[in-house]
Coordinates of C-alpha atoms in Angstrom, one line a residue:
Chain A
M1 CA -20.1 -7.6 -5.6
N2 CA -19.2 -11.1 -4.6
L3 CA -15.6 -10.1 -3.9
Y4 CA -16.9 -7.1 -1.9
L5 CA -18.8 -9.4 0.4
R6 CA -15.7 -11.5 0.9
Y7 CA -13.8 -8.4 1.8
V8 CA -16.5 -7.5 4.3
K9 CA -16.3 -11.0 5.8
M10 CA -12.5 -10.8 6.0
V11 CA -12.3 -7.4 7.7
F12 CA -15.1 -8.4 10.1
R13 CA -13.2 -11.5 11.2
C14 CA -10.1 -9.4 11.7
Q15 CA -12.0 -6.9 13.9
M16 CA -13.6 -9.6 15.9
Q17 CA -10.2 -10.6 17.1
Y18 CA -10.3 -7.6 19.4
R19 CA -13.8 -8.0 20.8
V20 CA -13.5 -5.8 23.9
S21 CA -12.1 -2.9 22.0
F22 CA -14.8 -3.4 19.4
L23 CA -17.6 -3.2 21.9
L24 CA -16.2 -0.2 23.6
T25 CA -15.8 1.7 20.4
M26 CA -19.3 0.7 19.4
L27 CA -20.7 2.1 22.7
A28 CA -18.8 5.3 22.3
Q29 CA -20.2 5.6 18.8
M30 CA -23.6 5.3 20.2
L31 CA -23.0 8.0 22.8
I32 CA -21.5 10.7 20.7
P33 CA -24.5 11.4 18.5
F34 CA -26.7 10.8 21.5
S35 CA -25.3 14.0 23.1
V36 CA -26.1 15.9 19.9
F37 CA -29.6 14.4 19.9
A38 CA -30.1 15.3 23.6
G39 CA -29.0 18.9 22.8
M40 CA -31.5 19.1 20.1
L41 CA -34.3 17.9 22.4
L42 CA -33.3 20.5 25.0
L43 CA -33.6 23.3 22.4
F44 CA -37.1 22.0 21.5
Q45 CA -38.2 22.0 25.1
R46 CA -37.4 25.7 25.2
F47 CA -38.6 26.8 21.7
H48 CA -41.1 24.1 20.7
L49 CA -40.7 24.9 16.9
L50 CA -37.7 25.1 14.6
G51 CA -38.9 27.3 11.8
S52 CA -42.1 25.6 10.8
W53 CA -40.9 22.2 12.0
Q54 CA -42.0 20.1 15.0
V55 CA -39.7 18.0 17.1
D56 CA -40.8 14.7 15.6
E57 CA -40.3 15.9 12.1
V58 CA -36.8 17.1 12.9
M59 CA -36.1 13.8 14.6
L60 CA -36.9 12.0 11.4
C61 CA -34.6 14.3 9.5
F62 CA -31.9 13.8 12.0
A63 CA -32.2 10.0 11.9
V64 CA -32.0 9.8 8.2
I65 CA -28.8 11.7 7.9
H66 CA -27.1 10.0 10.9
M67 CA -28.0 6.6 9.5
A68 CA -26.5 7.5 6.1
F69 CA -23.4 8.9 7.8
A70 CA -23.0 5.8 10.0
L71 CA -23.4 3.4 7.0
S72 CA -20.9 5.3 4.9
E73 CA -18.4 5.5 7.7
C74 CA -18.7 1.8 8.0
F75 CA -18.6 0.8 4.4
A76 CA -16.6 3.6 2.8
R77 CA -14.0 3.7 5.6
G78 CA -11.2 2.9 3.1
F79 CA -11.7 6.3 1.5
D80 CA -12.2 8.0 4.9
M81 CA -8.9 6.6 6.1
F82 CA -7.2 6.8 2.7
A83 CA -4.2 8.8 4.0
Q84 CA -3.4 5.8 6.2
V85 CA -4.0 3.3 3.4
V86 CA -1.4 5.2 1.4
S87 CA 1.2 5.7 4.1
Q88 CA 1.1 2.0 5.1
G89 CA 1.8 1.1 1.5
E90 CA -1.5 -0.7 1.1
F91 CA -2.3 1.4 -2.0
D92 CA 0.8 0.0 -3.7
R93 CA -0.5 -3.4 -3.0
I94 CA -3.9 -2.5 -4.4
L95 CA -2.4 -1.4 -7.6
V96 CA -0.6 -4.7 -8.3
R97 CA -3.9 -6.6 -8.0
P98 CA -6.1 -7.1 -11.0
R99 CA -9.2 -5.5 -9.7
G100 CA -10.6 -1.9 -9.8
T101 CA -9.1 0.5 -7.3
V102 CA -12.5 1.8 -6.0
L103 CA -13.6 -1.7 -5.0
Q104 CA -10.3 -2.5 -3.4
V105 CA -10.1 0.7 -1.4
L106 CA -13.6 0.1 -0.2
G107 CA -12.5 -3.4 0.8
A108 CA -9.4 -2.2 2.6
R109 CA -11.3 -0.9 5.6
F110 CA -14.6 -1.4 7.3
E111 CA -15.5 0.1 10.6
F112 CA -18.2 -2.0 12.0
S113 CA -18.3 -0.2 15.3
R114 CA -20.2 2.5 13.5
M115 CA -23.2 0.3 13.9
G116 CA -23.4 1.9 17.3
R117 CA -24.3 5.2 15.7
L118 CA -26.7 3.3 13.4
C119 CA -28.5 1.8 16.3
L120 CA -29.2 5.1 17.9
S121 CA -30.5 6.5 14.6
V122 CA -32.8 3.5 14.1
V123 CA -34.3 4.1 17.6
V124 CA -34.7 7.8 16.9
M125 CA -36.4 7.1 13.6
G126 CA -38.6 4.5 15.2
I127 CA -39.8 7.1 17.8
A128 CA -40.3 9.8 15.1
V129 CA -42.3 7.5 12.8
S130 CA -44.5 6.2 15.5
R131 CA -45.4 9.7 16.7
L132 CA -45.9 11.3 13.3
S133 CA -49.1 10.5 11.5
I134 CA -47.7 10.0 8.1
A135 CA -50.1 8.7 5.4
W136 CA -47.8 5.8 4.3
N137 CA -48.0 4.5 0.8
P138 CA -45.5 2.3 -1.2
L139 CA -43.8 5.4 -2.8
K140 CA -43.2 6.9 0.6
V141 CA -41.7 3.7 2.0
L142 CA -39.5 3.5 -1.1
S143 CA -38.5 7.1 -0.7
L144 CA -37.4 6.6 2.9
V145 CA -35.2 3.7 1.9
L146 CA -33.7 5.8 -0.9
M147 CA -33.1 8.7 1.4
V148 CA -30.9 6.5 3.6
S149 CA -29.2 4.5 0.9
C150 CA -28.5 7.4 -1.4
G151 CA -27.5 9.6 1.5
T152 CA -24.9 6.9 2.3
L153 CA -23.6 7.3 -1.3
V154 CA -23.4 11.1 -1.0
F155 CA -21.2 10.8 2.1
A156 CA -19.2 8.1 0.4
G157 CA -18.6 10.5 -2.5
I158 CA -17.4 13.2 -0.1
F159 CA -15.0 10.7 1.5
M160 CA -13.8 9.8 -2.0
L161 CA -13.1 13.5 -2.9
A162 CA -11.1 13.8 0.4
A163 CA -9.2 10.7 -0.5
T164 CA -8.5 12.0 -4.0
L165 CA -6.8 15.1 -2.4
C166 CA -4.3 12.7 -0.9
F167 CA -2.8 12.3 -4.3
W168 CA -1.7 15.9 -4.1
T169 CA -1.0 16.3 -0.5
L170 CA -0.9 14.0 2.5
Q171 CA -1.4 16.7 5.0
G172 CA -3.9 19.3 6.1
L173 CA -7.0 17.4 5.0
E174 CA -9.0 18.6 8.0
V175 CA -10.6 21.1 5.6
V176 CA -12.7 18.3 4.1
N177 CA -14.4 17.7 7.5
I178 CA -16.3 20.9 6.8
F179 CA -18.2 18.8 4.2
T180 CA -18.5 15.5 6.1
D181 CA -19.0 16.4 9.7
G182 CA -20.1 19.9 8.8
G183 CA -22.5 18.6 6.2
R184 CA -23.9 16.1 8.6
E185 CA -24.5 18.7 11.3
M186 CA -26.2 21.0 8.7
A187 CA -28.3 18.4 7.1
Q188 CA -29.6 16.9 10.3
Y189 CA -32.0 19.9 10.4
P190 CA -34.4 20.8 7.6
L191 CA -32.5 22.9 5.2
D192 CA -35.0 25.8 5.0
I193 CA -34.0 27.0 8.4
Y194 CA -30.7 28.3 6.9
K195 CA -29.9 31.1 4.5
K196 CA -30.8 30.6 0.9
E197 CA -27.2 30.4 -0.3
I198 CA -26.5 27.6 2.1
T199 CA -29.6 25.7 1.2
R200 CA -28.7 26.0 -2.5
F201 CA -25.1 24.8 -1.9
F202 CA -26.3 21.8 0.0
T203 CA -28.9 21.0 -2.6
F204 CA -27.2 21.5 -5.9
V205 CA -23.4 21.1 -5.2
I206 CA -23.4 18.6 -2.4
P207 CA -26.9 17.2 -2.7
F208 CA -27.9 16.6 1.0
G209 CA -31.1 18.5 0.2
M210 CA -32.1 15.9 -2.3
V211 CA -31.6 13.0 0.0
N212 CA -33.1 14.6 3.1
Y213 CA -35.0 17.9 3.0
L214 CA -37.0 17.7 -0.3
P215 CA -38.2 14.0 0.0
L216 CA -38.9 14.6 3.7
R217 CA -41.3 17.4 2.7
Y218 CA -43.0 14.9 0.5
L219 CA -43.2 12.2 3.3
L220 CA -44.9 14.8 5.5
D221 CA -47.2 16.1 2.7
R222 CA -45.9 19.6 3.1
P223 CA -47.5 22.2 0.8
G224 CA -45.7 22.5 -2.5
S225 CA -44.1 19.1 -2.4
M226 CA -44.7 16.7 -5.3
A227 CA -44.7 13.0 -5.7
W228 CA -41.5 13.0 -7.9
H229 CA -39.6 14.6 -5.0
A230 CA -39.8 11.1 -3.5
L231 CA -37.3 9.9 -6.2
L232 CA -34.9 12.9 -5.8
P233 CA -32.4 10.8 -3.8
L234 CA -31.7 8.8 -7.0
C235 CA -30.8 12.1 -8.6
A236 CA -28.4 12.9 -5.8
T237 CA -26.3 9.8 -6.7
L238 CA -25.1 11.7 -9.8
F239 CA -22.8 13.4 -7.4
L240 CA -20.7 10.2 -7.5
V241 CA -19.9 10.7 -11.2
P242 CA -17.5 13.6 -10.8
C243 CA -16.1 12.0 -7.6
V244 CA -15.1 8.8 -9.5
L245 CA -13.7 10.8 -12.5
L246 CA -11.5 12.9 -10.2
W247 CA -10.5 9.8 -8.4
R248 CA -9.4 8.1 -11.6
F249 CA -7.4 11.2 -12.6
G250 CA -5.8 11.3 -9.2
V251 CA -4.7 7.6 -9.3
R252 CA -2.6 8.4 -12.3
R253 CA -0.8 11.1 -10.4
Y254 CA 0.0 8.7 -7.5
Q255 CA 3.6 9.0 -6.3
S256 CA 3.7 6.1 -3.9
A257 CA 5.2 6.4 -0.4
G258 CA 8.9 5.7 -0.5
S259 CA 10.4 2.3 -0.5
Chain B
M1 CA 9.9 -10.5 -21.5
I2 CA 10.9 -7.1 -20.3
R3 CA 12.0 -4.2 -22.5
V4 CA 12.8 -1.0 -20.7
E5 CA 14.0 1.9 -22.8
N6 CA 15.1 5.4 -21.5
L7 CA 12.8 5.3 -18.5
S8 CA 12.9 8.5 -16.4
K9 CA 11.0 9.6 -13.4
T10 CA 11.3 12.7 -11.2
Y11 CA 9.4 13.2 -8.0
H12 CA 8.2 16.6 -6.8
V13 CA 8.5 16.6 -3.1
P14 CA 7.5 19.5 -0.9
K15 CA 10.5 21.4 0.3
R16 CA 11.0 20.7 4.0
S17 CA 11.9 23.8 5.9
T18 CA 12.3 24.4 9.6
G19 CA 10.8 27.0 11.8
V20 CA 7.3 28.4 12.3
K21 CA 7.6 31.2 9.8
A22 CA 8.6 28.9 7.0
A23 CA 5.7 26.6 7.9
F24 CA 3.2 29.5 7.6
K25 CA 4.8 30.4 4.3
A26 CA 4.4 26.8 3.1
L27 CA 0.7 27.1 3.8
V28 CA 0.2 29.8 1.2
K29 CA 2.7 28.6 -1.4
R30 CA 4.2 25.2 -1.4
E31 CA 7.6 25.0 -2.8
T32 CA 8.6 21.7 -4.2
V33 CA 12.0 20.2 -5.0
A34 CA 12.4 18.0 -8.1
V35 CA 14.2 14.8 -7.1
E36 CA 15.3 12.8 -10.0
A37 CA 14.8 9.1 -9.1
I38 CA 15.9 7.5 -12.4
R39 CA 17.1 8.8 -15.7
D40 CA 17.4 7.0 -19.0
V41 CA 17.2 3.5 -17.6
S42 CA 17.3 0.9 -20.2
F43 CA 17.6 -2.9 -20.1
H44 CA 16.1 -6.1 -21.5
V45 CA 15.3 -9.3 -19.6
A46 CA 14.7 -12.6 -21.4
P47 CA 12.1 -15.1 -20.3
G48 CA 13.3 -17.4 -17.6
E49 CA 16.1 -15.1 -16.6
M50 CA 17.0 -14.3 -13.0
V51 CA 18.4 -10.8 -12.5
G52 CA 19.8 -9.2 -9.4
Y53 CA 19.0 -5.5 -9.3
I54 CA 21.4 -3.8 -6.9
G55 CA 22.4 -0.4 -5.8
P56 CA 22.6 1.7 -2.6
N57 CA 19.6 3.1 -0.8
G58 CA 17.9 5.8 -2.8
A59 CA 19.5 4.8 -6.1
G60 CA 16.2 4.2 -7.9
K61 CA 15.7 0.5 -7.4
S62 CA 12.2 0.8 -5.9
T63 CA 11.1 3.4 -8.4
T64 CA 12.1 1.1 -11.3
I65 CA 10.3 -1.9 -9.7
K66 CA 7.2 0.2 -9.0
I67 CA 7.1 1.4 -12.6
M68 CA 7.5 -2.2 -13.9
S69 CA 4.7 -3.4 -11.6
G70 CA 2.3 -0.7 -12.7
I71 CA 2.2 1.3 -9.5
L72 CA 3.9 4.4 -10.8
V73 CA 3.6 6.2 -14.1
P74 CA 7.1 7.3 -15.4
D75 CA 7.7 10.8 -16.9
S76 CA 9.2 9.5 -20.1
G77 CA 10.5 6.4 -21.7
T78 CA 8.9 3.1 -22.5
C79 CA 8.5 -0.1 -20.6
E80 CA 7.0 -3.2 -22.2
I81 CA 6.4 -6.4 -20.2
L82 CA 5.0 -9.4 -21.9
G83 CA 4.0 -7.0 -24.7
R84 CA 2.0 -4.7 -22.4
T85 CA 2.7 -1.3 -20.9
P86 CA 2.2 -1.7 -17.2
W87 CA 0.5 1.6 -16.3
K88 CA -1.7 1.6 -19.4
E89 CA -3.1 -1.9 -19.1
R90 CA -2.7 -2.3 -15.4
M91 CA -5.3 -5.0 -14.8
A92 CA -4.1 -7.3 -17.6
H93 CA -0.5 -6.7 -16.7
V94 CA -0.7 -7.5 -12.9
K95 CA -2.4 -10.8 -13.6
D96 CA 0.9 -12.1 -14.9
I97 CA 3.2 -10.7 -12.2
G98 CA 3.8 -11.5 -8.6
V99 CA 5.3 -8.9 -6.2
V100 CA 6.8 -9.5 -2.8
F101 CA 7.8 -6.4 -0.8
G102 CA 10.0 -7.9 1.9
Q103 CA 9.2 -5.1 4.4
R104 CA 5.4 -5.1 3.8
S105 CA 3.0 -7.9 4.2
Q106 CA 0.4 -8.7 1.6
L107 CA -1.5 -11.0 4.0
W108 CA -4.3 -10.0 6.3
W109 CA -2.7 -9.6 9.7
D110 CA -5.3 -11.0 12.1
V111 CA -6.6 -14.0 10.4
P112 CA -5.1 -17.4 9.5
V113 CA -2.9 -17.6 6.5
Q114 CA -5.4 -19.9 4.7
D115 CA -8.0 -17.1 4.8
S116 CA -5.7 -14.7 3.0
F117 CA -4.9 -17.3 0.4
D118 CA -8.6 -17.9 -0.2
L119 CA -9.3 -14.2 -0.6
L120 CA -6.3 -13.9 -3.0
R121 CA -7.8 -16.7 -5.1
D122 CA -11.0 -14.6 -5.4
I123 CA -9.1 -11.4 -6.2
Y124 CA -7.1 -13.1 -9.0
R125 CA -10.1 -15.2 -10.1
V126 CA -8.0 -18.4 -10.0
P127 CA -10.1 -21.4 -11.1
A128 CA -10.8 -23.7 -8.2
E129 CA -9.0 -26.7 -9.8
S130 CA -5.7 -24.9 -10.6
Y131 CA -5.8 -23.0 -7.3
R132 CA -5.9 -26.3 -5.4
K133 CA -3.0 -27.7 -7.4
T134 CA -0.9 -24.6 -7.0
A135 CA -1.7 -24.2 -3.3
D136 CA -0.9 -27.8 -2.6
R137 CA 2.4 -27.7 -4.4
L138 CA 3.5 -24.5 -2.7
T139 CA 2.4 -25.8 0.7
E140 CA 4.6 -28.8 0.1
I141 CA 7.7 -27.1 -1.2
L142 CA 7.6 -24.2 1.3
D143 CA 6.5 -26.5 4.2
L144 CA 3.5 -24.4 5.1
A145 CA 1.1 -27.2 6.3
D146 CA 1.5 -26.2 9.9
L147 CA 1.4 -22.5 9.3
L148 CA -1.8 -22.2 7.3
T149 CA -4.1 -22.2 10.4
T150 CA -1.9 -19.6 12.3
P151 CA -2.8 -15.9 12.2
V152 CA -0.2 -14.0 10.3
R153 CA 0.6 -11.8 13.3
S154 CA 1.9 -14.9 15.3
L155 CA 4.3 -16.0 12.6
S156 CA 8.0 -15.5 12.8
L157 CA 9.6 -13.4 10.1
G158 CA 11.0 -16.4 8.3
Q159 CA 7.6 -18.2 8.4
R160 CA 5.9 -15.1 7.2
M161 CA 8.3 -14.7 4.3
R162 CA 7.5 -18.3 3.1
C163 CA 3.8 -17.5 3.3
E164 CA 4.4 -14.2 1.4
L165 CA 6.2 -16.1 -1.4
A166 CA 3.4 -18.6 -1.7
A167 CA 0.8 -15.8 -1.7
S168 CA 2.5 -14.0 -4.6
L169 CA 2.6 -17.2 -6.6
L170 CA -1.0 -18.5 -6.1
H171 CA -2.0 -17.1 -9.5
S172 CA 1.1 -18.7 -11.2
P173 CA 2.7 -15.4 -12.5
K174 CA 5.2 -15.5 -15.3
L175 CA 7.3 -12.8 -13.7
L176 CA 8.1 -12.3 -10.1
F177 CA 9.4 -9.2 -8.4
L178 CA 11.2 -9.8 -5.1
D179 CA 12.0 -6.6 -3.2
E180 CA 14.5 -7.6 -0.5
P181 CA 13.0 -11.0 0.2
T182 CA 15.6 -12.1 2.7
I183 CA 15.7 -8.9 4.8
G184 CA 15.8 -9.6 8.5
L185 CA 15.7 -13.4 8.1
D186 CA 18.0 -15.8 10.1
A187 CA 20.5 -17.9 8.2
V188 CA 18.3 -21.0 7.9
S189 CA 15.3 -19.1 6.6
K190 CA 17.5 -17.2 4.1
L191 CA 18.8 -20.5 2.7
A192 CA 15.3 -21.9 2.5
V193 CA 14.0 -18.8 0.6
R194 CA 17.0 -18.9 -1.8
Q195 CA 16.6 -22.5 -2.5
F196 CA 12.9 -22.1 -3.2
I197 CA 13.5 -19.2 -5.6
R198 CA 16.1 -21.2 -7.4
E199 CA 13.8 -24.1 -7.8
L200 CA 10.9 -21.9 -8.9
N201 CA 13.1 -20.4 -11.6
R202 CA 14.4 -23.8 -12.8
E203 CA 11.2 -25.8 -12.7
A204 CA 8.4 -23.3 -13.5
G205 CA 10.7 -21.1 -15.7
T206 CA 9.5 -18.0 -13.8
T207 CA 11.4 -14.9 -14.6
V208 CA 12.7 -13.3 -11.4
I209 CA 13.8 -9.7 -10.7
L210 CA 15.4 -9.5 -7.3
T211 CA 16.5 -6.4 -5.4
T212 CA 18.6 -7.0 -2.4
H213 CA 21.4 -5.6 -0.2
D214 CA 22.6 -9.1 0.6
M215 CA 25.2 -10.1 -1.9
N216 CA 25.0 -13.7 -0.8
D217 CA 21.5 -13.6 -2.3
I218 CA 23.0 -12.5 -5.6
E219 CA 25.8 -15.1 -5.5
A220 CA 23.4 -17.9 -4.7
L221 CA 20.8 -17.0 -7.2
T222 CA 21.9 -15.2 -10.3
N223 CA 24.8 -14.5 -12.5
R224 CA 23.4 -11.3 -14.1
I225 CA 23.4 -8.1 -12.1
L226 CA 22.1 -4.7 -12.9
L227 CA 23.8 -2.0 -10.9
I228 CA 22.0 1.3 -10.5
G229 CA 23.4 4.4 -8.8
K230 CA 22.0 7.9 -8.7
G231 CA 19.3 6.9 -11.1
H232 CA 21.6 5.5 -13.8
I233 CA 22.3 2.0 -14.8
L234 CA 26.1 1.6 -14.2
Y235 CA 26.7 -2.0 -14.9
D236 CA 24.7 -4.7 -16.6
G237 CA 26.4 -8.0 -16.9
G238 CA 27.6 -11.2 -15.2
L239 CA 28.9 -11.4 -11.7
D240 CA 31.9 -13.4 -12.9
H241 CA 32.9 -10.7 -15.3
L242 CA 32.6 -8.2 -12.5
R243 CA 34.9 -10.4 -10.5
E244 CA 37.5 -10.5 -13.2
Q245 CA 37.4 -6.8 -13.6
Y246 CA 37.4 -5.6 -10.0
D247 CA 38.2 -8.6 -7.9
T248 CA 42.0 -8.2 -8.0
V249 CA 42.7 -8.2 -4.3
R250 CA 43.8 -11.3 -2.4
T251 CA 44.7 -11.5 1.2
V252 CA 47.5 -13.8 2.2
T253 CA 47.5 -14.7 5.9
V254 CA 50.7 -16.4 7.2
D255 CA 51.5 -18.1 10.4
Y256 CA 55.2 -18.3 11.1
R257 CA 57.6 -19.3 13.8
E258 CA 57.6 -16.8 16.6
G259 CA 60.5 -14.4 16.9
Q260 CA 61.0 -14.0 13.2
I261 CA 60.4 -10.6 11.5
P262 CA 58.0 -10.6 8.6
P263 CA 59.4 -8.7 5.6
V264 CA 57.9 -5.4 4.2
L265 CA 57.1 -5.9 0.6
D266 CA 56.8 -3.2 -2.1
G267 CA 53.2 -2.5 -3.2
V268 CA 51.7 -4.8 -0.5
E269 CA 49.9 -3.7 2.5
M270 CA 50.9 -5.5 5.7
S271 CA 49.1 -5.8 9.0
R272 CA 50.2 -7.8 12.0
L273 CA 47.5 -9.9 13.6
G274 CA 49.5 -10.8 16.6
E275 CA 52.7 -12.7 17.5
G276 CA 53.6 -15.1 14.7
R277 CA 50.8 -14.1 12.4
V278 CA 50.6 -11.5 9.7
R279 CA 48.3 -10.6 6.8
Y280 CA 49.3 -9.1 3.4
R281 CA 46.8 -7.4 1.1
V282 CA 48.0 -8.1 -2.4
D283 CA 46.6 -6.3 -5.4
T284 CA 47.2 -8.8 -8.2
A285 CA 47.1 -6.0 -10.8
I286 CA 50.4 -4.8 -9.3
V287 CA 52.1 -7.8 -7.7
K288 CA 51.7 -11.5 -8.2
V289 CA 50.5 -13.6 -5.3
S290 CA 52.9 -16.4 -6.2
G291 CA 55.8 -13.9 -5.9
V292 CA 54.6 -12.8 -2.5
V293 CA 54.3 -16.4 -1.2
A294 CA 57.8 -17.2 -2.7
R295 CA 59.4 -14.2 -0.9
L296 CA 57.7 -15.1 2.4
S297 CA 58.7 -18.7 2.3
A298 CA 62.3 -17.7 1.6
E299 CA 62.4 -15.3 4.6
L300 CA 60.2 -17.0 7.2
E301 CA 59.7 -20.4 8.5
L302 CA 56.0 -20.8 7.5
K303 CA 53.5 -22.9 9.5
D304 CA 50.4 -22.1 7.6
V305 CA 49.4 -20.0 4.6
T306 CA 45.9 -19.1 3.5
I307 CA 44.9 -17.0 0.4
D308 CA 41.4 -15.5 0.3
A309 CA 39.6 -13.6 -2.4
Q310 CA 37.6 -10.6 -1.1
P311 CA 33.9 -11.0 -0.4
V312 CA 31.4 -9.8 -2.9
E313 CA 30.3 -7.2 -0.5
E314 CA 33.7 -5.5 -0.8
L315 CA 33.6 -5.8 -4.5
I316 CA 30.3 -3.9 -4.6
V317 CA 31.6 -1.3 -2.2
R318 CA 34.6 -0.8 -4.6
L319 CA 32.2 -0.5 -7.5
Y320 CA 30.1 2.1 -5.7
R321 CA 33.2 4.0 -4.8
E322 CA 34.5 3.9 -8.4
H323 CA 31.2 5.4 -9.6
R324 CA 31.1 7.8 -6.7
I325 CA 27.6 6.7 -5.5

């Protein structure tokens, strides 16, 4: 953990060398999800309800998933950009250092400009929470924190799976974006507006439902939701287990990238 | 120190084909070509030894180094370094080795060198006391004092290489892999790097495996060379022995009084270098140099005679040719 923080500091100092570029990227990162958000608001102006959901409730859902995505893009960027890490020979270097590969790949890249996206999500969440009359209790606060943090881990797991594919092929990894960008677009709305199969897939295979939809129902005291749903995000982190195992398997197959 | 036995590694690379049709076909079923990088490579290295590992591009040098440093897993064979198998006990193994890839930096590009050193200290868990000692000594020998506060991207190649060497030695490894450490350096920097490696080997007893294309590196640093070609070890032995065996060619350059005609000698190649100057290429396995000089001095009025051995470069080219690599 200590070393991880040192990596964070190092990469942060490196990125601060290019301040203007950093600020512009950050601004862009704020604007991209803003357009998605604006689109959503326009739809609500026309239709008022999405399934059984009001605009403020969907905003909360949106904010949670975008926060998680922003955080994982910032802190698990090494896996997100793993093809680059391999082709630049950095992974060779990682393997000749006496630390775990996961920690070092995480430490290889951070994308702090993603804080732009995070800022927007924080604002959206603030508005949503202030307009919703949620009966807050300690468990609900904990649940909201878990939703964001465990959501970050789920995205990180997907990035890791994508990175693992690099051990077999260095090309054509766009397909994985179905699960990262696609997953984000799906999970920014309450999952019950989709077909059952889709809901199931994003609950039990890639557990976005467990970090967003189900605990959200509990936060809002929706009928049928139970207190233990608040802790479902913890359950979602089990998703990382197969991710790490596959990663380990992949590392042994590593072929390096020429001399 | 190092025991490598029958190491083999084959890469499976996707078949490259041209044309749109082939590209679509590759989408469905990817054909791979097996490329044999090394086969049955065996050698031993004793502690404190310095070995030059040479061979043309694509001969398998990098693959061997990568297996020995724990980056790649071989298909078959054994490799034991300090009693450990690199790819099985990676973490314990890499604590004892240092690796310098001449063409790739291990330093963080945008921050001062000192920051990279400090992070490396944490990565390798070097105790503060011994870190300070090692860093101070390296700074002194490699003359880094003025460079430590400079961002890596503003260093010259020679300065950067000195920092790379220091970075790979901060954790006092017992074994150092140098992959083309003098590539692209100017003459002064090359000499500095060579001198440092020599001292390191002599004083700290660090075992050094060096790959290079610059035969002057080899001549300056080591007597033992390992020659690899097409994935096989072709020669393992001393440079002087190699000399005896292959270095049979001498060139005799003669300046003589203008107007005379230099003689054509049997079994000796002659080339005129201009008026009054001629060069003979003598293969001592066929003709004796002394005989050639005697004939020349009998037939010409000589002003100057120089006899040169061929450079190591040519020796290696001959060796490559002999083995058809």
